[in-house]
Amino acid sequence: MNAPRPALVIFDLDHTLVHVDSFAGFCLGLILRSWWRVAATLPALPLLAALAVFSRTRRAALSAFVWVGTVGLDRRELEQLMDAYVARRFADGELVCARAVEALLEHRGAGARVLIATGCESALAARVCRAIGAGELEVVGSALRPWCGGWIAKEHCHGARKLALLQAQLACERWDCVYTDSAADLPILQRGERRIVVNPRPAALQKIASALGDRFELLAERKP
């Protein structure tokens, strides 16, 4: 007889396990490293902000920010900056969503297969998870690729694309439990047996409630 599969539990990262957008903070730090990166970004901000609103152009806007911040960096240097950012930003635990991390550890302790599904770049997300005490986890996230001396978005793990990447990783259509703050994760929430919404903003909560009715749970904690 085949052994039963372990429970599948999906966690978002930003605003779910940590109270911030970890990749946005990293990219901002990359740009602020030098005056010319700031000068190159400022004039384009209105256009890039407008492009970021729409799913079809969001990856292009993200790529522009990332490229300005990373031009001149090889992979080793990029990862060294990731290490420094994570140590500076997350080591003291102030930005951790403690109750969500506690829930993650409880699922792991019960033998569940826990995955992080996030718009954050995968290698950075893995570092953040280690720094906040969540340990080594499978990460389904965004990816970068080299371009013209810098880095741009190869894959943006967001919305419907996040669902597709997750399904490819798991080779299944449904999972036991989902934790997220975002209405953009509704495609993933709808395939969860349990749906836990963590610290949602009012607009996100309204969209989730409209789609799911009362078929979800709330997990709230004080923000720093």
CSV table of C-alpha atoms in Angstrom, one decimal:
chain,number,residue,atom,x,y,z
A,1,MET,CA,0.0,0.0,0.0
A,2,ASN,CA,1.3,3.5,-0.9
A,3,ALA,CA,2.0,5.8,2.0
A,4,PRO,CA,-0.3,8.9,2.0
A,5,ARG,CA,1.3,12.0,0.6
A,6,PRO,CA,2.2,14.7,3.0
A,7,ALA,CA,0.0,17.8,3.3
A,8,LEU,CA,0.8,20.5,0.8
A,9,VAL,CA,1.0,24.0,2.4
A,10,ILE,CA,1.7,27.2,0.4
A,11,PHE,CA,3.0,30.4,2.0
A,12,ASP,CA,3.4,33.8,0.3
A,13,LEU,CA,6.4,35.7,1.6
A,14,ASP,CA,6.0,39.5,1.5
A,15,HIS,CA,3.4,40.9,3.9
A,16,THR,CA,2.7,37.3,5.0
A,17,LEU,CA,5.9,36.0,6.6
A,18,VAL,CA,7.5,39.4,6.7
A,19,HIS,CA,5.9,42.8,7.0
A,20,VAL,CA,7.6,44.3,3.9
A,21,ASP,CA,8.1,43.8,0.2
A,22,SER,CA,11.6,42.2,0.4
A,23,PHE,CA,12.5,42.4,-3.3
A,24,ALA,CA,11.3,46.0,-3.7
A,25,GLY,CA,13.5,46.9,-0.7
A,26,PHE,CA,16.4,45.1,-2.2
A,27,CYS,CA,16.0,46.9,-5.6
A,28,LEU,CA,15.7,50.3,-3.9
A,29,GLY,CA,18.9,49.6,-2.0
A,30,LEU,CA,20.7,48.6,-5.3
A,31,ILE,CA,19.7,51.9,-6.9
A,32,LEU,CA,20.6,54.0,-3.9
A,33,ARG,CA,24.2,52.7,-3.9
A,34,SER,CA,25.2,55.5,-6.3
A,35,TRP,CA,24.1,58.9,-7.4
A,36,TRP,CA,24.0,58.1,-11.1
A,37,ARG,CA,21.7,55.1,-10.6
A,38,VAL,CA,19.3,57.5,-8.7
A,39,ALA,CA,19.6,60.1,-11.5
A,40,ALA,CA,18.9,57.5,-14.1
A,41,THR,CA,15.8,56.2,-12.3
A,42,LEU,CA,14.1,59.4,-11.2
A,43,PRO,CA,13.0,60.8,-14.7
A,44,ALA,CA,11.5,57.4,-15.6
A,45,LEU,CA,9.6,56.9,-12.4
A,46,PRO,CA,6.2,58.1,-13.6
A,47,LEU,CA,6.3,55.9,-16.7
A,48,LEU,CA,7.6,52.8,-14.9
A,49,ALA,CA,4.9,53.3,-12.2
A,50,ALA,CA,2.2,53.4,-14.8
A,51,LEU,CA,3.6,50.3,-16.6
A,52,ALA,CA,3.8,48.4,-13.3
A,53,VAL,CA,0.0,48.7,-12.8
A,54,PHE,CA,-0.8,46.4,-15.8
A,55,SER,CA,0.0,42.7,-15.9
A,56,ARG,CA,1.2,42.8,-19.5
A,57,THR,CA,3.8,45.5,-18.8
A,58,ARG,CA,4.7,44.8,-15.2
A,59,ARG,CA,7.7,42.6,-16.0
A,60,ALA,CA,9.1,45.3,-18.3
A,61,ALA,CA,8.8,47.9,-15.5
A,62,LEU,CA,10.4,45.6,-13.0
A,63,SER,CA,13.2,44.8,-15.4
A,64,ALA,CA,14.0,48.5,-15.8
A,65,PHE,CA,14.3,49.0,-12.0
A,66,VAL,CA,16.4,45.9,-11.6
A,67,TRP,CA,18.7,46.6,-14.5
A,68,VAL,CA,19.6,50.1,-13.3
A,69,GLY,CA,20.4,48.7,-9.9
A,70,THR,CA,22.4,45.8,-11.1
A,71,VAL,CA,24.3,46.9,-14.2
A,72,GLY,CA,28.0,46.1,-13.7
A,73,LEU,CA,27.3,43.2,-11.3
A,74,ASP,CA,28.0,39.5,-11.9
A,75,ARG,CA,26.1,36.8,-10.2
A,76,ARG,CA,28.5,36.4,-7.3
A,77,GLU,CA,28.4,40.2,-6.6
A,78,LEU,CA,24.6,40.2,-6.8
A,79,GLU,CA,24.4,37.4,-4.3
A,80,GLN,CA,26.9,39.1,-1.9
A,81,LEU,CA,24.6,42.2,-2.0
A,82,MET,CA,21.6,39.9,-1.2
A,83,ASP,CA,23.5,38.5,1.8
A,84,ALA,CA,24.3,42.0,3.1
A,85,TYR,CA,20.7,43.2,2.5
A,86,VAL,CA,19.1,40.2,4.3
A,87,ALA,CA,21.5,40.5,7.3
A,88,ARG,CA,20.9,44.2,7.6
A,89,ARG,CA,17.1,44.1,7.1
A,90,PHE,CA,15.9,40.8,8.7
A,91,ALA,CA,18.4,39.6,11.3
A,92,ASP,CA,16.8,41.4,14.3
A,93,GLY,CA,13.4,39.9,13.7
A,94,GLU,CA,11.4,43.1,13.9
A,95,LEU,CA,9.9,42.6,10.4
A,96,VAL,CA,8.8,39.0,11.0
A,97,CYS,CA,5.2,38.1,11.0
A,98,ALA,CA,5.7,35.9,14.0
A,99,ARG,CA,2.3,34.1,14.1
A,100,ALA,CA,2.6,33.2,10.4
A,101,VAL,CA,6.2,31.9,10.8
A,102,GLU,CA,5.0,29.9,13.9
A,103,ALA,CA,2.2,28.4,11.8
A,104,LEU,CA,4.8,27.5,9.1
A,105,LEU,CA,7.0,25.7,11.6
A,106,GLU,CA,4.0,23.8,13.0
A,107,HIS,CA,3.1,22.6,9.5
A,108,ARG,CA,6.7,21.4,9.0
A,109,GLY,CA,6.8,19.8,12.4
A,110,ALA,CA,3.6,17.8,11.4
A,111,GLY,CA,5.3,16.5,8.3
A,112,ALA,CA,3.8,18.8,5.7
A,113,ARG,CA,5.5,19.8,2.5
A,114,VAL,CA,5.8,23.5,2.7
A,115,LEU,CA,6.5,25.7,-0.3
A,116,ILE,CA,7.0,29.5,-0.6
A,117,ALA,CA,5.3,31.0,-3.6
A,118,THR,CA,6.4,34.6,-4.0
A,119,GLY,CA,6.9,37.4,-6.4
A,120,CYS,CA,10.3,37.9,-4.8
A,121,GLU,CA,13.4,36.6,-6.6
A,122,SER,CA,13.9,33.0,-5.6
A,123,ALA,CA,17.5,33.2,-4.2
A,124,LEU,CA,16.6,36.3,-2.2
A,125,ALA,CA,13.4,34.7,-0.9
A,126,ALA,CA,15.4,31.6,0.3
A,127,ARG,CA,17.8,33.9,2.2
A,128,VAL,CA,15.0,35.8,3.8
A,129,CYS,CA,13.3,32.5,4.9
A,130,ARG,CA,16.6,31.3,6.6
A,131,ALA,CA,17.1,34.7,8.2
A,132,ILE,CA,13.6,34.7,9.9
A,133,GLY,CA,14.0,31.2,11.2
A,134,ALA,CA,11.8,29.4,8.7
A,135,GLY,CA,14.6,27.2,7.6
A,136,GLU,CA,15.4,25.7,4.2
A,137,LEU,CA,12.3,25.7,2.0
A,138,GLU,CA,11.2,25.0,-1.5
A,139,VAL,CA,10.8,28.3,-3.2
A,140,VAL,CA,8.7,29.1,-6.3
A,141,GLY,CA,9.6,32.6,-7.1
A,142,SER,CA,10.7,35.2,-9.7
A,143,ALA,CA,13.9,34.8,-11.6
A,144,LEU,CA,16.5,37.1,-13.1
A,145,ARG,CA,18.7,36.7,-16.2
A,146,PRO,CA,21.7,38.7,-17.4
A,147,TRP,CA,21.2,41.4,-20.0
A,148,CYS,CA,23.5,44.1,-21.3
A,149,GLY,CA,25.8,44.0,-18.3
A,150,GLY,CA,23.1,43.9,-15.7
A,151,TRP,CA,20.1,41.8,-14.8
A,152,ILE,CA,16.4,41.8,-15.8
A,153,ALA,CA,13.3,39.8,-15.0
A,154,LYS,CA,13.3,36.4,-16.6
A,155,GLU,CA,10.2,35.3,-14.8
A,156,HIS,CA,7.7,37.2,-12.7
A,157,CYS,CA,5.9,34.9,-10.2
A,158,HIS,CA,2.7,36.9,-9.8
A,159,GLY,CA,-1.0,36.3,-10.1
A,160,ALA,CA,-2.0,33.7,-12.7
A,161,ARG,CA,1.7,33.1,-13.5
A,162,LYS,CA,2.4,32.2,-9.9
A,163,LEU,CA,-0.4,29.6,-10.1
A,164,ALA,CA,1.1,28.1,-13.3
A,165,LEU,CA,4.6,27.9,-11.8
A,166,LEU,CA,3.3,26.3,-8.6
A,167,GLN,CA,1.3,23.7,-10.5
A,168,ALA,CA,4.4,22.9,-12.6
A,169,GLN,CA,6.4,22.4,-9.4
A,170,LEU,CA,3.8,20.3,-7.6
A,171,ALA,CA,2.3,18.5,-10.6
A,172,CYS,CA,-1.1,18.8,-9.0
A,173,GLU,CA,-4.1,21.2,-9.1
A,174,ARG,CA,-5.0,21.5,-5.4
A,175,TRP,CA,-3.3,21.8,-2.0
A,176,ASP,CA,-4.3,21.5,1.6
A,177,CYS,CA,-3.6,25.0,2.9
A,178,VAL,CA,-2.6,28.5,1.6
A,179,TYR,CA,-1.4,31.5,3.6
A,180,THR,CA,-1.3,34.9,1.8
A,181,ASP,CA,-2.2,38.6,2.3
A,182,SER,CA,-2.9,39.3,-1.4
A,183,ALA,CA,-5.9,39.3,-3.6
A,184,ALA,CA,-3.5,38.6,-6.5
A,185,ASP,CA,-3.2,35.1,-5.0
A,186,LEU,CA,-6.9,34.3,-5.4
A,187,PRO,CA,-6.2,31.7,-8.1
A,188,ILE,CA,-4.1,29.9,-5.5
A,189,LEU,CA,-6.5,30.5,-2.6
A,190,GLN,CA,-9.3,29.0,-4.6
A,191,ARG,CA,-7.5,25.7,-4.9
A,192,GLY,CA,-6.7,25.4,-1.2
A,193,GLU,CA,-8.8,23.3,1.2
A,194,ARG,CA,-7.9,25.8,4.0
A,195,ARG,CA,-7.4,29.5,3.1
A,196,ILE,CA,-5.7,31.7,5.7
A,197,VAL,CA,-5.5,35.4,4.8
A,198,VAL,CA,-2.7,37.2,6.8
A,199,ASN,CA,-2.8,40.9,7.6
A,200,PRO,CA,-4.8,41.8,4.5
A,201,ARG,CA,-5.3,45.4,3.5
A,202,PRO,CA,-8.9,46.5,3.4
A,203,ALA,CA,-9.1,46.5,-0.5
A,204,ALA,CA,-7.5,43.0,-0.6
A,205,LEU,CA,-9.9,41.7,2.1
A,206,GLN,CA,-12.9,43.0,0.2
A,207,LYS,CA,-11.8,41.3,-3.1
A,208,ILE,CA,-11.1,38.0,-1.3
A,209,ALA,CA,-14.4,38.1,0.6
A,210,SER,CA,-16.2,38.8,-2.7
A,211,ALA,CA,-14.6,35.8,-4.3
A,212,LEU,CA,-14.6,33.3,-1.4
A,213,GLY,CA,-17.5,34.5,0.8
A,214,ASP,CA,-16.7,33.3,4.3
A,215,ARG,CA,-14.6,30.3,3.2
A,216,PHE,CA,-11.4,31.7,4.6
A,217,GLU,CA,-9.7,32.4,7.9
A,218,LEU,CA,-8.1,35.6,9.1
A,219,LEU,CA,-4.7,35.7,10.8
A,220,ALA,CA,-3.8,39.1,12.1
A,221,GLU,CA,-1.0,40.5,14.2
A,222,ARG,CA,0.4,43.8,15.2
A,223,LYS,CA,2.7,45.4,12.5
A,224,PRO,CA,5.9,47.1,13.5
